[in-house]
mmCIF file of C-alpha atoms in Angstrom:
data_model
loop_
_atom_site.group_PDB
_atom_site.id
_atom_site.type_symbol
_atom_site.label_atom_id
_atom_site.label_comp_id
_atom_site.label_asym_id
_atom_site.label_seq_id
_atom_site.Cartn_x
_atom_site.Cartn_y
_atom_site.Cartn_z
ATOM 1 C CA UNK A 108 26.353 64.457 69.775
ATOM 2 C CA UNK A 109 23.087 62.657 68.827
ATOM 3 C CA UNK A 110 20.079 64.953 68.120
ATOM 4 C CA UNK A 111 17.888 63.445 70.902
ATOM 5 C CA UNK A 112 20.503 63.971 73.475
ATOM 6 C CA UNK A 113 21.185 67.594 72.278
ATOM 7 C CA UNK A 114 17.506 68.266 72.276
ATOM 8 C CA UNK A 115 17.019 67.027 75.801
ATOM 9 C CA UNK A 116 19.919 69.306 76.970
ATOM 10 C CA UNK A 117 18.471 72.416 75.256
ATOM 11 C CA UNK A 118 15.071 71.559 76.725
ATOM 12 C CA UNK A 119 16.295 71.264 80.223
ATOM 13 C CA UNK A 120 18.430 74.471 79.902
ATOM 14 C CA UNK A 121 15.526 76.340 78.657
ATOM 15 C CA UNK A 122 13.070 75.290 81.049
ATOM 16 C CA UNK A 123 15.225 75.269 84.030
ATOM 17 C CA UNK A 124 14.649 71.660 84.733
ATOM 18 C CA UNK A 125 17.731 69.808 85.661
ATOM 19 C CA UNK A 126 18.595 66.986 83.162
ATOM 20 C CA UNK A 127 19.180 63.637 84.747
ATOM 21 C CA UNK A 128 17.838 60.123 85.034
ATOM 22 C CA UNK A 129 14.170 59.860 84.571
ATOM 23 C CA UNK A 130 12.143 59.937 87.781
ATOM 24 C CA UNK A 131 15.138 60.786 89.996
ATOM 25 C CA UNK A 132 13.156 63.084 92.024
ATOM 26 C CA UNK A 133 9.777 61.101 92.084
ATOM 27 C CA UNK A 134 8.073 60.641 95.452
ATOM 28 C CA UNK A 135 7.882 57.134 96.731
ATOM 29 C CA UNK A 136 4.172 56.360 97.938
ATOM 30 C CA UNK A 137 2.996 53.689 100.185
ATOM 31 C CA UNK A 138 -0.276 52.242 100.779
ATOM 32 C CA UNK A 139 -3.771 53.629 101.073
ATOM 33 C CA UNK A 140 -4.436 56.021 103.909
ATOM 34 C CA UNK A 141 -7.268 58.341 105.147
ATOM 35 C CA UNK A 142 -8.790 60.816 102.837
ATOM 36 C CA UNK A 143 -8.811 64.324 104.234
ATOM 37 C CA UNK A 144 -12.284 65.482 105.521
ATOM 38 C CA UNK A 145 -12.355 68.551 103.352
ATOM 39 C CA UNK A 146 -11.521 66.469 100.226
ATOM 40 C CA UNK A 147 -14.332 63.874 101.177
ATOM 41 C CA UNK A 148 -16.852 66.767 101.356
ATOM 42 C CA UNK A 149 -15.427 68.319 98.044
ATOM 43 C CA UNK A 150 -15.863 64.841 96.407
ATOM 44 C CA UNK A 151 -19.650 64.772 97.648
ATOM 45 C CA UNK A 152 -20.102 68.111 95.608
ATOM 46 C CA UNK A 153 -17.889 67.343 92.610
ATOM 47 C CA UNK A 154 -18.239 63.676 92.109
ATOM 48 C CA UNK A 155 -16.715 63.708 88.700
ATOM 49 C CA UNK A 156 -13.281 65.149 90.098
ATOM 50 C CA UNK A 157 -12.848 62.019 92.443
ATOM 51 C CA UNK A 158 -13.270 59.193 90.112
ATOM 52 C CA UNK A 159 -10.802 56.459 88.906
ATOM 53 C CA UNK A 160 -8.649 57.807 86.315
ATOM 54 C CA UNK A 161 -8.536 56.520 82.822
ATOM 55 C CA UNK A 162 -5.701 56.343 80.307
ATOM 56 C CA UNK A 163 -1.978 56.532 81.036
ATOM 57 C CA UNK A 164 -0.555 56.838 84.386
ATOM 58 C CA UNK A 165 2.820 57.774 83.271
ATOM 59 C CA UNK A 166 4.402 61.058 84.527
ATOM 60 C CA UNK A 167 3.887 64.155 82.448
ATOM 61 C CA UNK A 168 6.560 64.651 79.826
ATOM 62 C CA UNK A 169 8.104 68.048 80.356
ATOM 63 C CA UNK A 170 8.905 70.349 77.399
ATOM 64 C CA UNK A 171 9.235 73.988 77.095
ATOM 65 C CA UNK A 172 5.425 74.568 76.481
ATOM 66 C CA UNK A 173 4.299 72.368 79.552
ATOM 67 C CA UNK A 174 6.910 73.931 81.722
ATOM 68 C CA UNK A 175 5.721 77.406 80.735
ATOM 69 C CA UNK A 176 2.070 76.312 81.531
ATOM 70 C CA UNK A 177 3.085 75.163 84.916
ATOM 71 C CA UNK A 178 4.902 78.292 85.795
ATOM 72 C CA UNK A 179 2.199 80.457 84.589
ATOM 73 C CA UNK A 180 -0.675 78.747 86.267
ATOM 74 C CA UNK A 181 1.347 78.901 89.634
ATOM 75 C CA UNK A 182 2.182 82.555 89.338
ATOM 76 C CA UNK A 183 -1.102 83.767 88.043
ATOM 77 C CA UNK A 184 -3.265 82.005 90.612
ATOM 78 C CA UNK A 185 -0.837 83.008 93.392
ATOM 79 C CA UNK A 186 -1.236 86.659 92.301
ATOM 80 C CA UNK A 187 -4.898 86.767 91.769
ATOM 81 C CA UNK A 188 -6.392 84.878 94.704
ATOM 82 C CA UNK A 189 -6.233 86.425 98.227
ATOM 83 C CA UNK A 190 -5.120 84.292 101.073
ATOM 84 C CA UNK A 191 -7.788 84.001 103.636
ATOM 85 C CA UNK A 192 -8.903 81.209 105.882
ATOM 86 C CA UNK A 193 -12.011 79.085 105.600
ATOM 87 C CA UNK A 194 -13.127 80.525 108.972
ATOM 88 C CA UNK A 195 -12.889 83.968 107.484
ATOM 89 C CA UNK A 196 -14.713 83.075 104.359
ATOM 90 C CA UNK A 197 -17.384 80.557 105.342
ATOM 91 C CA UNK A 198 -17.349 80.591 109.193
ATOM 92 C CA UNK A 199 -16.165 77.081 109.400
ATOM 93 C CA UNK A 200 -13.080 74.978 108.801
ATOM 94 C CA UNK A 201 -12.083 72.612 105.949
ATOM 95 C CA UNK A 202 -14.109 73.850 102.974
ATOM 96 C CA UNK A 203 -12.391 72.688 99.938
ATOM 97 C CA UNK A 204 -13.760 74.411 96.852
ATOM 98 C CA UNK A 205 -12.817 76.440 93.846
ATOM 99 C CA UNK A 206 -12.070 80.078 94.911
ATOM 100 C CA UNK A 207 -13.410 83.097 93.165
ATOM 101 C CA UNK A 208 -11.290 85.817 94.743
ATOM 102 C CA UNK A 209 -10.029 84.473 98.000
ATOM 103 C CA UNK A 210 -9.182 81.046 99.566
ATOM 104 C CA UNK A 211 -6.845 78.984 101.584
ATOM 105 C CA UNK A 212 -4.103 76.526 100.485
ATOM 106 C CA UNK A 213 -6.436 73.720 99.364
ATOM 107 C CA UNK A 214 -8.499 76.200 97.245
ATOM 108 C CA UNK A 215 -5.306 77.436 95.511
ATOM 109 C CA UNK A 216 -4.523 73.677 94.834
ATOM 110 C CA UNK A 217 -7.845 72.906 93.237
ATOM 111 C CA UNK A 218 -7.974 75.871 91.079
ATOM 112 C CA UNK A 219 -4.253 75.254 89.841
ATOM 113 C CA UNK A 220 -5.001 71.583 89.081
ATOM 114 C CA UNK A 221 -8.243 72.554 87.150
ATOM 115 C CA UNK A 222 -6.470 75.125 85.183
ATOM 116 C CA UNK A 223 -3.719 72.654 84.240
ATOM 117 C CA UNK A 224 -6.239 70.025 83.229
ATOM 118 C CA UNK A 225 -7.869 72.657 81.073
ATOM 119 C CA UNK A 226 -4.452 73.121 79.424
ATOM 120 C CA UNK A 227 -4.394 69.523 78.440
ATOM 121 C CA UNK A 228 -2.340 68.014 81.373
ATOM 122 C CA UNK A 229 -3.534 64.663 82.612
ATOM 123 C CA UNK A 230 -5.301 64.540 85.936
ATOM 124 C CA UNK A 231 -3.316 61.411 86.925
ATOM 125 C CA UNK A 232 -0.119 63.830 87.001
ATOM 126 C CA UNK A 233 -1.770 66.604 89.056
ATOM 127 C CA UNK A 234 -2.188 65.445 92.571
ATOM 128 C CA UNK A 235 -3.479 67.207 95.712
ATOM 129 C CA UNK A 236 -0.808 66.607 98.482
ATOM 130 C CA UNK A 237 -0.858 67.151 102.239
ATOM 131 C CA UNK A 238 2.245 68.298 103.996
ATOM 132 C CA UNK A 239 3.552 69.689 107.325
ATOM 133 C CA UNK A 240 5.406 72.831 107.351
ATOM 134 C CA UNK A 241 8.574 73.248 109.616
ATOM 135 C CA UNK A 242 6.387 75.062 112.293
ATOM 136 C CA UNK A 243 4.053 71.937 112.462
ATOM 137 C CA UNK A 244 1.179 73.331 110.707
ATOM 138 C CA UNK A 245 -0.715 71.327 108.072
ATOM 139 C CA UNK A 246 -0.661 72.635 104.461
ATOM 140 C CA UNK A 247 -1.668 71.758 100.930
ATOM 141 C CA UNK A 248 0.340 71.821 97.626
ATOM 142 C CA UNK A 249 -0.115 70.550 94.210
ATOM 143 C CA UNK A 250 2.288 67.795 93.162
ATOM 144 C CA UNK A 251 3.019 67.669 89.352
ATOM 145 C CA UNK A 252 4.321 64.108 88.412
ATOM 146 C CA UNK A 253 6.761 64.638 85.666
ATOM 147 C CA UNK A 254 9.487 62.639 83.697
ATOM 148 C CA UNK A 255 12.039 65.082 85.446
ATOM 149 C CA UNK A 256 10.614 64.408 88.919
ATOM 150 C CA UNK A 257 7.889 65.554 91.206
ATOM 151 C CA UNK A 258 7.386 69.288 91.245
ATOM 152 C CA UNK A 259 5.445 71.416 93.729
ATOM 153 C CA UNK A 260 3.165 74.254 93.143
ATOM 154 C CA UNK A 261 2.665 76.274 96.341
ATOM 155 C CA UNK A 262 0.655 79.281 97.155
ATOM 156 C CA UNK A 263 3.356 80.280 99.687
ATOM 157 C CA UNK A 264 6.247 80.448 96.979
ATOM 158 C CA UNK A 265 6.503 82.106 93.691
ATOM 159 C CA UNK A 266 8.956 79.398 92.309
ATOM 160 C CA UNK A 267 8.185 75.910 91.307
ATOM 161 C CA UNK A 268 10.567 73.363 93.039
ATOM 162 C CA UNK A 269 11.235 69.629 93.114
ATOM 163 C CA UNK A 270 9.557 68.241 96.247
ATOM 164 C CA UNK A 271 12.871 67.233 97.770
ATOM 165 C CA UNK A 272 14.031 70.828 97.600
ATOM 166 C CA UNK A 273 11.222 72.104 99.955
ATOM 167 C CA UNK A 274 11.235 72.246 103.648
ATOM 168 C CA UNK A 275 8.152 70.378 104.179
ATOM 169 C CA UNK A 276 7.357 66.935 105.525
ATOM 170 C CA UNK A 277 5.238 65.186 102.941
ATOM 171 C CA UNK A 278 2.360 63.183 104.426
ATOM 172 C CA UNK A 279 0.004 61.971 101.852
ATOM 173 C CA UNK A 280 -1.337 62.631 98.325
ATOM 174 C CA UNK A 281 -4.071 61.633 95.852
ATOM 175 C CA UNK A 282 -3.607 58.333 94.162
ATOM 176 C CA UNK A 283 -2.466 58.793 90.494
ATOM 177 C CA UNK A 284 -5.005 56.018 89.534
ATOM 178 C CA UNK A 285 -8.172 57.120 91.611
ATOM 179 C CA UNK A 286 -8.679 60.777 92.597
ATOM 180 C CA UNK A 287 -10.859 59.874 95.355
ATOM 181 C CA UNK A 288 -8.140 57.701 97.065
ATOM 182 C CA UNK A 289 -5.058 58.721 98.968
ATOM 183 C CA UNK A 290 -1.749 57.147 99.526
ATOM 184 C CA UNK A 291 1.069 57.771 102.080
ATOM 185 C CA UNK A 292 4.289 59.321 101.073
ATOM 186 C CA UNK A 293 7.598 57.987 102.281
ATOM 187 C CA UNK A 294 10.073 60.691 103.051
ATOM 188 C CA UNK A 295 13.620 60.271 101.763
ATOM 189 C CA UNK A 296 16.387 60.086 104.368
ATOM 190 C CA UNK A 297 17.820 63.656 104.734
ATOM 191 C CA UNK A 298 20.624 62.834 107.196
ATOM 192 C CA UNK A 299 23.880 63.705 105.802
ATOM 193 C CA UNK A 300 26.574 61.504 106.754
ATOM 194 C CA UNK A 301 29.955 62.842 107.078
ATOM 195 C CA UNK A 302 33.129 61.208 105.449
ATOM 196 C CA UNK A 303 35.021 58.832 107.677
ATOM 197 C CA UNK A 304 38.754 59.539 107.940
#
């Protein structure tokens, strides 16, 4: 067995990431779409967080250290931040900001994204994503674009999953090339076709 193949297998086993073809679990995005109003307001305050991205747009290469950082950030933010609505905190809806002690789903996402950037992960691989929960309610998660697929960090879950392993309908996310622009997401066909006899 070649060393590179063996190393990939060991890394996948150690990180819990399934080995397979690169980008097998990547989202397919469409054209430009509307920016959420809360993100528009956020960008007016934090202009530097909503600029075109420079450098590589390649997915993040997953190794043991990167995976540990992703799991640690997801877990620590979920434990430390108290879930509360914008209405409860600010008296109005759609306030996207970095939380101190409490926040809603977008606030969790913003904090996780910033913490992973502080750990050296590229902003082009850390994308705010808008989804619809099975009950029809809107929700935000952080998508981490990796060479093993797109993983979701969610304040409603303790584990980190491939986006295709969640129950959400994915609507749109930030562009990997420009943090102030949003693109649509094309959902995979989840219909299972039975075998023909």
